[in-house]
Amino acid sequence: YMDFLTKGKGIAAERIVLYGESLGTGVAVAMAKEHPALRGLILESPYTSMTAMARRRYFYVPVDLLLKDRYDSLSKIGGITMPLLILHGKRDSLVPFTFGRSLFEQAGSKDKVFETFPEGGTMTSTSTGPEKRFWLF
């Protein structure tokens, strides 16, 4: 996708902000790691790894043996230095708030913000409007 945007459409990497929400945050972190020249990264309701998510839901299944794509964002986020905005609801019943907090604490970016929504659930921040979501960039 990045080649399509940068080479095919002529968009400078420095103008692209990656956005991932919930399940898509693992892909967004992986792409940010591969493309460090991007403008920034926004993660909404992010998880630390697919393995950690699967263990929470399916504690009785050997997920370590079954998962091929682990999307281990926690191991990658330290190497990401672009501006980072993480949005997470404290009442998220799907992705634990602690996952978002852990990613924020491990993030290598010097320009990072963790936006908390005290009454928010999964992907609650979409109701706040774009001015709240993209102010960092």
PDB file of C-alpha atoms in Angstrom:
ATOM      1  CA  TYR A   1       0.000   0.000   0.000  1.00  0.00           C
ATOM      2  CA  MET A   2       2.817   2.374   0.755  1.00  0.00           C
ATOM      3  CA  ASP A   3       4.300   1.906  -2.722  1.00  0.00           C
ATOM      4  CA  PHE A   4       0.899   2.654  -4.220  1.00  0.00           C
ATOM      5  CA  LEU A   5       0.679   5.915  -2.293  1.00  0.00           C
ATOM      6  CA  THR A   6       4.286   7.060  -2.543  1.00  0.00           C
ATOM      7  CA  LYS A   7       5.284   5.799  -5.990  1.00  0.00           C
ATOM      8  CA  GLY A   8       1.936   5.369  -7.707  1.00  0.00           C
ATOM      9  CA  LYS A   9       0.251   8.522  -6.434  1.00  0.00           C
ATOM     10  CA  GLY A  10       3.346  10.607  -5.705  1.00  0.00           C
ATOM     11  CA  ILE A  11       2.435  11.325  -2.085  1.00  0.00           C
ATOM     12  CA  ALA A  12       5.463  12.082   0.080  1.00  0.00           C
ATOM     13  CA  ALA A  13       5.866   9.643   2.990  1.00  0.00           C
ATOM     14  CA  GLU A  14       6.225  12.633   5.326  1.00  0.00           C
ATOM     15  CA  ARG A  15       2.590  13.534   4.566  1.00  0.00           C
ATOM     16  CA  ILE A  16       1.130  10.126   5.477  1.00  0.00           C
ATOM     17  CA  VAL A  17      -0.338   9.383   8.903  1.00  0.00           C
ATOM     18  CA  LEU A  18      -1.101   5.742   9.671  1.00  0.00           C
ATOM     19  CA  TYR A  19      -4.286   5.018  11.574  1.00  0.00           C
ATOM     20  CA  GLY A  20      -5.327   1.708  13.060  1.00  0.00           C
ATOM     21  CA  GLU A  21      -8.200   0.843  15.320  1.00  0.00           C
ATOM     22  CA  SER A  22      -8.591  -2.286  17.426  1.00  0.00           C
ATOM     23  CA  LEU A  23      -7.593  -5.255  15.240  1.00  0.00           C
ATOM     24  CA  GLY A  24      -5.978  -2.914  12.698  1.00  0.00           C
ATOM     25  CA  THR A  25      -3.528  -1.491  15.230  1.00  0.00           C
ATOM     26  CA  GLY A  26      -1.202  -4.476  14.861  1.00  0.00           C
ATOM     27  CA  VAL A  27      -0.944  -3.880  11.120  1.00  0.00           C
ATOM     28  CA  ALA A  28      -0.477  -0.117  11.623  1.00  0.00           C
ATOM     29  CA  VAL A  29       2.396  -0.658  14.073  1.00  0.00           C
ATOM     30  CA  ALA A  30       4.075  -3.138  11.706  1.00  0.00           C
ATOM     31  CA  MET A  31       3.770  -0.663   8.825  1.00  0.00           C
ATOM     32  CA  ALA A  32       5.113   2.196  10.965  1.00  0.00           C
ATOM     33  CA  LYS A  33       8.124   0.079  11.861  1.00  0.00           C
ATOM     34  CA  GLU A  34       8.797  -0.630   8.168  1.00  0.00           C
ATOM     35  CA  HIS A  35       8.290   3.013   7.086  1.00  0.00           C
ATOM     36  CA  PRO A  36       9.960   5.312   9.657  1.00  0.00           C
ATOM     37  CA  ALA A  37       9.692   8.438   7.469  1.00  0.00           C
ATOM     38  CA  LEU A  38       5.911   8.658   7.853  1.00  0.00           C
ATOM     39  CA  ARG A  39       4.317  11.710   9.471  1.00  0.00           C
ATOM     40  CA  GLY A  40       2.788   9.882  12.421  1.00  0.00           C
ATOM     41  CA  LEU A  41       0.866   6.965  13.878  1.00  0.00           C
ATOM     42  CA  ILE A  42      -2.570   6.931  15.508  1.00  0.00           C
ATOM     43  CA  LEU A  43      -3.720   3.853  17.414  1.00  0.00           C
ATOM     44  CA  GLU A  44      -7.257   3.548  18.736  1.00  0.00           C
ATOM     45  CA  SER A  45      -7.936   0.765  21.253  1.00  0.00           C
ATOM     46  CA  PRO A  46      -4.594  -0.951  20.534  1.00  0.00           C
ATOM     47  CA  TYR A  47      -3.526  -4.371  21.777  1.00  0.00           C
ATOM     48  CA  THR A  48      -0.011  -5.435  22.721  1.00  0.00           C
ATOM     49  CA  SER A  49      -0.026  -8.612  20.609  1.00  0.00           C
ATOM     50  CA  MET A  50      -2.483 -10.956  18.974  1.00  0.00           C
ATOM     51  CA  THR A  51      -1.190 -13.689  21.260  1.00  0.00           C
ATOM     52  CA  ALA A  52      -2.052 -11.650  24.365  1.00  0.00           C
ATOM     53  CA  MET A  53      -5.539 -10.967  23.020  1.00  0.00           C
ATOM     54  CA  ALA A  54      -6.121 -14.620  22.156  1.00  0.00           C
ATOM     55  CA  ARG A  55      -4.915 -15.767  25.579  1.00  0.00           C
ATOM     56  CA  ARG A  56      -7.482 -13.500  27.252  1.00  0.00           C
ATOM     57  CA  ARG A  57     -10.392 -14.912  25.270  1.00  0.00           C
ATOM     58  CA  TYR A  58      -9.254 -18.493  24.765  1.00  0.00           C
ATOM     59  CA  PHE A  59      -7.180 -19.223  27.861  1.00  0.00           C
ATOM     60  CA  TYR A  60      -7.830 -22.956  27.432  1.00  0.00           C
ATOM     61  CA  VAL A  61      -6.339 -23.111  23.906  1.00  0.00           C
ATOM     62  CA  PRO A  62      -2.565 -23.270  23.182  1.00  0.00           C
ATOM     63  CA  VAL A  63      -2.635 -20.035  21.171  1.00  0.00           C
ATOM     64  CA  ASP A  64       1.175 -19.798  21.060  1.00  0.00           C
ATOM     65  CA  LEU A  65       1.201 -22.939  18.940  1.00  0.00           C
ATOM     66  CA  LEU A  66      -1.725 -21.992  16.735  1.00  0.00           C
ATOM     67  CA  LEU A  67      -1.133 -18.364  15.831  1.00  0.00           C
ATOM     68  CA  LYS A  68       0.964 -17.738  12.760  1.00  0.00           C
ATOM     69  CA  ASP A  69       0.713 -13.926  12.664  1.00  0.00           C
ATOM     70  CA  ARG A  70       1.273 -12.608  16.167  1.00  0.00           C
ATOM     71  CA  TYR A  71       1.267  -8.867  15.452  1.00  0.00           C
ATOM     72  CA  ASP A  72       3.520  -8.263  18.426  1.00  0.00           C
ATOM     73  CA  SER A  73       3.177  -4.482  18.666  1.00  0.00           C
ATOM     74  CA  LEU A  74       4.808  -4.363  22.083  1.00  0.00           C
ATOM     75  CA  SER A  75       8.105  -5.659  20.681  1.00  0.00           C
ATOM     76  CA  LYS A  76       7.999  -3.187  17.754  1.00  0.00           C
ATOM     77  CA  ILE A  77       6.743   0.044  19.321  1.00  0.00           C
ATOM     78  CA  GLY A  78      10.079   0.874  20.958  1.00  0.00           C
ATOM     79  CA  GLY A  79      11.691   1.230  17.546  1.00  0.00           C
ATOM     80  CA  ILE A  80       9.064   3.645  16.265  1.00  0.00           C
ATOM     81  CA  THR A  81      10.142   7.254  16.648  1.00  0.00           C
ATOM     82  CA  MET A  82       7.475   9.108  14.636  1.00  0.00           C
ATOM     83  CA  PRO A  83       4.810  11.129  16.499  1.00  0.00           C
ATOM     84  CA  LEU A  84       2.348   8.792  18.197  1.00  0.00           C
ATOM     85  CA  LEU A  85      -1.213   9.289  19.409  1.00  0.00           C
ATOM     86  CA  ILE A  86      -2.901   6.479  21.327  1.00  0.00           C
ATOM     87  CA  LEU A  87      -6.630   6.699  22.084  1.00  0.00           C
ATOM     88  CA  HIS A  88      -8.164   4.273  24.560  1.00  0.00           C
ATOM     89  CA  GLY A  89     -11.371   4.036  26.578  1.00  0.00           C
ATOM     90  CA  LYS A  90     -10.996   3.034  30.218  1.00  0.00           C
ATOM     91  CA  ARG A  91     -14.121   0.868  29.975  1.00  0.00           C
ATOM     92  CA  ASP A  92     -13.062  -1.008  26.873  1.00  0.00           C
ATOM     93  CA  SER A  93     -14.459  -4.520  27.287  1.00  0.00           C
ATOM     94  CA  LEU A  94     -12.710  -5.932  24.229  1.00  0.00           C
ATOM     95  CA  VAL A  95      -9.150  -4.569  24.370  1.00  0.00           C
ATOM     96  CA  PRO A  96      -7.926  -3.946  27.916  1.00  0.00           C
ATOM     97  CA  PHE A  97      -6.960  -0.363  28.720  1.00  0.00           C
ATOM     98  CA  THR A  98      -3.698  -1.709  30.156  1.00  0.00           C
ATOM     99  CA  PHE A  99      -2.663  -2.865  26.668  1.00  0.00           C
ATOM    100  CA  GLY A 100      -2.844   0.694  25.331  1.00  0.00           C
ATOM    101  CA  ARG A 101      -0.987   2.020  28.367  1.00  0.00           C
ATOM    102  CA  SER A 102       1.766  -0.608  27.972  1.00  0.00           C
ATOM    103  CA  LEU A 103       2.269   0.329  24.324  1.00  0.00           C
ATOM    104  CA  PHE A 104       2.486   3.999  25.238  1.00  0.00           C
ATOM    105  CA  GLU A 105       5.073   3.368  27.944  1.00  0.00           C
ATOM    106  CA  GLN A 106       7.229   1.254  25.591  1.00  0.00           C
ATOM    107  CA  ALA A 107       6.928   3.642  22.634  1.00  0.00           C
ATOM    108  CA  GLY A 108      10.222   5.040  21.370  1.00  0.00           C
ATOM    109  CA  SER A 109       8.697   8.289  20.158  1.00  0.00           C
ATOM    110  CA  LYS A 110       9.652  11.468  21.999  1.00  0.00           C
ATOM    111  CA  ASP A 111       6.479  13.070  20.654  1.00  0.00           C
ATOM    112  CA  LYS A 112       3.719  10.868  22.024  1.00  0.00           C
ATOM    113  CA  VAL A 113       0.311  11.392  23.611  1.00  0.00           C
ATOM    114  CA  PHE A 114      -1.997   8.948  25.387  1.00  0.00           C
ATOM    115  CA  GLU A 115      -5.583  10.189  25.243  1.00  0.00           C
ATOM    116  CA  THR A 116      -7.833   8.506  27.800  1.00  0.00           C
ATOM    117  CA  PHE A 117     -11.621   8.356  27.603  1.00  0.00           C
ATOM    118  CA  PRO A 118     -12.781   7.624  31.185  1.00  0.00           C
ATOM    119  CA  GLU A 119     -16.287   6.540  30.190  1.00  0.00           C
ATOM    120  CA  GLY A 120     -15.256   5.125  26.824  1.00  0.00           C
ATOM    121  CA  GLY A 121     -15.510   1.590  25.583  1.00  0.00           C
ATOM    122  CA  THR A 122     -14.065   0.031  22.446  1.00  0.00           C
ATOM    123  CA  MET A 123     -13.303   2.657  19.778  1.00  0.00           C
ATOM    124  CA  THR A 124     -15.240   5.340  21.678  1.00  0.00           C
ATOM    125  CA  SER A 125     -13.080   8.190  20.502  1.00  0.00           C
ATOM    126  CA  THR A 126     -14.685   8.166  17.050  1.00  0.00           C
ATOM    127  CA  SER A 127     -17.494  10.240  18.521  1.00  0.00           C
ATOM    128  CA  THR A 128     -15.125  13.054  19.475  1.00  0.00           C
ATOM    129  CA  GLY A 129     -14.638  14.297  15.933  1.00  0.00           C
ATOM    130  CA  PRO A 130     -11.514  14.794  13.851  1.00  0.00           C
ATOM    131  CA  GLU A 131     -10.330  17.896  15.684  1.00  0.00           C
ATOM    132  CA  LYS A 132      -9.778  15.778  18.800  1.00  0.00           C
ATOM    133  CA  ARG A 133      -8.173  12.872  16.970  1.00  0.00           C
ATOM    134  CA  PHE A 134      -5.681  14.619  14.713  1.00  0.00           C
ATOM    135  CA  TRP A 135      -4.513  17.629  16.712  1.00  0.00           C
ATOM    136  CA  LEU A 136      -1.054  16.107  17.228  1.00  0.00           C
ATOM    137  CA  PHE A 137      -0.259  16.103  13.510  1.00  0.00           C
TER     138      PHE A 137
END
